[in-house]
Amino acid sequence: MLTKADKWLIVVLVIFALSGIGLNIYYISGESSQARSVVITVDGQITKTFPLRQGYAGEFRIGGYNGFNVVEYKDGRVRIKEADCPDQICVQSGWISIPPQQIVCLPYRVVIKIISDNSTDVDDIVR
Amino acid sequence: MSKTKRLVLLALLVAMAAALHVLESQLPIPMPVPGVKLGLANIISLLAILMLGWQEAVYVAVARVLLGSLFGGSLLGPAFVMSMGGALASIFIMVYICNNYEGVFSLVGVSLVGAAVHNITQVILAALLVHSAGLLWYLPYLLLFAVPTGLFTGLAANYCLAKSPAKYGFKN
């Protein structure tokens, strides 16, 4: 049922995906020991930046376009604890702690990103 | 196929695609990567290309996203923009492959390309929507899942076509 071209297509897709994932994991592991910060942007505008340290905990609410996201940080990790968006993908993303991990709430255009304080973050160079 | 039959078949395909679109957004399948979907409506897009031709397939895709978003409550929101962009990009690439590489790729291959292009378009649209190039890191994860989901929809379309009356088997 599968033609030769189909099988090559599958192989190419899997190799591309796995190498991309490998690159991502390599990138993450290289940055894990450095000091890092959380950057929250709403609709492309940076609305809040704070350092992510062990022993600090708390939560706050950010208003997106017309709803809210509750951001919780604890033990050097951050997550969206609660949101009133329809898909809840941001809440299901869970905790993040290592650059360049990020949580995205598409309906409210909120991006929560971990960046390294030594600023080797590729996105910042690109921007 | 008479004009009336074509119209009825087109309407049926739109209805099925819209129903699958809504059903899929309600399915609580736990996916390891947020945002991964099965792409059930793509089955109908593939059938539309083969049964009716490329123009009708584009109609089905556009009508499906409009109706599905209307029923699902995401009309004209960011999710709608992503659905429409992904659906249009994948239907055009699938039509192109069906027309130019007939016999090279099977229906499963066409479905795989459609799934991959759907994901690529959606990630780019999402990155534009939130103004963050870092979102492109999701792409490899999504493409990895595009392989099993593309296989699934392609095989499903194959079985549907095999079970449908022979006179609907090919264009015109």
mmCIF file of N, CA and C in Angstrom, chain A residues 7 11 16-17 20 31 35 43 45 49 51 54 58 60 66 69 85 88-90 94 98 100 109 111 113 115-116:
data_model
loop_
_atom_site.group_PDB
_atom_site.id
_atom_site.type_symbol
_atom_site.label_atom_id
_atom_site.label_comp_id
_atom_site.label_asym_id
_atom_site.label_seq_id
_atom_site.Cartn_x
_atom_site.Cartn_y
_atom_site.Cartn_z
ATOM 1 N N LYS A 7 7.659 5.858 1.900
ATOM 2 C CA LYS A 7 8.576 5.409 2.952
ATOM 3 C C LYS A 7 9.724 6.388 3.139
ATOM 4 N N VAL A 11 10.816 8.507 6.497
ATOM 5 C CA VAL A 11 12.186 8.514 7.021
ATOM 6 C C VAL A 11 12.708 9.946 7.157
ATOM 7 N N PHE A 16 14.323 14.498 10.412
ATOM 8 C CA PHE A 16 14.280 15.949 10.629
ATOM 9 C C PHE A 16 13.751 16.263 12.032
ATOM 10 N N ALA A 17 12.655 15.578 12.410
ATOM 11 C CA ALA A 17 12.044 15.838 13.714
ATOM 12 C C ALA A 17 12.998 15.456 14.844
ATOM 13 N N GLY A 20 15.895 17.842 15.165
ATOM 14 C CA GLY A 20 15.425 19.086 15.777
ATOM 15 C C GLY A 20 15.237 18.947 17.269
ATOM 16 N N GLU A 31 22.361 24.915 29.121
ATOM 17 C CA GLU A 31 22.055 26.152 29.818
ATOM 18 C C GLU A 31 21.538 25.922 31.226
ATOM 19 N N ALA A 35 22.281 31.101 35.872
ATOM 20 C CA ALA A 35 21.221 31.901 36.469
ATOM 21 C C ALA A 35 20.218 32.268 35.383
ATOM 22 N N ASP A 43 1.131 39.930 23.856
ATOM 23 C CA ASP A 43 1.024 40.514 22.515
ATOM 24 C C ASP A 43 2.347 41.137 22.056
ATOM 25 N N GLN A 45 4.673 42.510 23.767
ATOM 26 C CA GLN A 45 5.238 43.505 24.672
ATOM 27 C C GLN A 45 5.670 42.828 25.968
ATOM 28 N N THR A 49 9.332 40.916 34.106
ATOM 29 C CA THR A 49 10.553 40.114 34.124
ATOM 30 C C THR A 49 10.959 39.929 35.577
ATOM 31 N N PRO A 51 13.702 37.358 38.284
ATOM 32 C CA PRO A 51 14.661 36.258 38.371
ATOM 33 C C PRO A 51 14.004 35.012 38.970
ATOM 34 N N GLN A 54 15.882 29.560 43.585
ATOM 35 C CA GLN A 54 15.456 28.568 44.573
ATOM 36 C C GLN A 54 14.936 29.312 45.810
ATOM 37 N N GLY A 58 5.591 32.172 44.872
ATOM 38 C CA GLY A 58 4.498 33.126 44.862
ATOM 39 C C GLY A 58 3.650 32.943 43.628
ATOM 40 N N PHE A 60 0.907 35.319 40.833
ATOM 41 C CA PHE A 60 0.254 36.581 40.509
ATOM 42 C C PHE A 60 -0.607 36.365 39.275
ATOM 43 N N ASN A 66 -8.604 39.539 27.095
ATOM 44 C CA ASN A 66 -9.868 39.730 27.786
ATOM 45 C C ASN A 66 -10.095 38.662 28.841
ATOM 46 N N ASN A 69 -4.583 34.852 33.305
ATOM 47 C CA ASN A 69 -3.730 33.696 33.557
ATOM 48 C C ASN A 69 -3.131 33.895 34.945
ATOM 49 N N CYS A 85 -8.884 30.559 29.647
ATOM 50 C CA CYS A 85 -8.921 30.395 28.200
ATOM 51 C C CYS A 85 -9.627 29.088 27.835
ATOM 52 N N GLN A 88 -6.987 25.644 27.457
ATOM 53 C CA GLN A 88 -6.207 25.227 28.635
ATOM 54 C C GLN A 88 -4.856 24.607 28.285
ATOM 55 N N ILE A 89 -4.379 24.864 27.067
ATOM 56 C CA ILE A 89 -3.092 24.286 26.665
ATOM 57 C C ILE A 89 -1.964 24.842 27.541
ATOM 58 N N CYS A 90 -2.070 26.121 27.908
ATOM 59 C CA CYS A 90 -1.016 26.735 28.735
ATOM 60 C C CYS A 90 -0.937 26.059 30.092
ATOM 61 N N GLY A 94 2.392 22.679 32.008
ATOM 62 C CA GLY A 94 3.057 22.342 33.260
ATOM 63 C C GLY A 94 4.222 23.262 33.592
ATOM 64 N N ILE A 98 14.019 25.676 32.437
ATOM 65 C CA ILE A 98 15.305 25.744 31.739
ATOM 66 C C ILE A 98 15.142 26.496 30.424
ATOM 67 N N PRO A 100 15.587 27.186 26.520
ATOM 68 C CA PRO A 100 14.601 28.195 26.119
ATOM 69 C C PRO A 100 13.161 27.688 26.235
ATOM 70 N N ARG A 109 -2.475 35.550 23.798
ATOM 71 C CA ARG A 109 -1.176 35.991 23.275
ATOM 72 C C ARG A 109 -0.147 36.224 24.377
ATOM 73 N N VAL A 111 3.157 34.847 26.338
ATOM 74 C CA VAL A 111 4.285 33.930 26.261
ATOM 75 C C VAL A 111 5.088 34.084 27.539
ATOM 76 N N LYS A 113 8.567 32.906 29.079
ATOM 77 C CA LYS A 113 9.792 32.321 28.561
ATOM 78 C C LYS A 113 10.866 32.360 29.624
ATOM 79 N N ILE A 115 14.749 32.707 30.246
ATOM 80 C CA ILE A 115 15.970 33.096 29.546
ATOM 81 C C ILE A 115 17.154 32.987 30.509
ATOM 82 N N SER A 116 18.323 32.767 29.923
ATOM 83 C CA SER A 116 19.538 32.710 30.717
ATOM 84 C C SER A 116 20.013 34.134 30.988
#
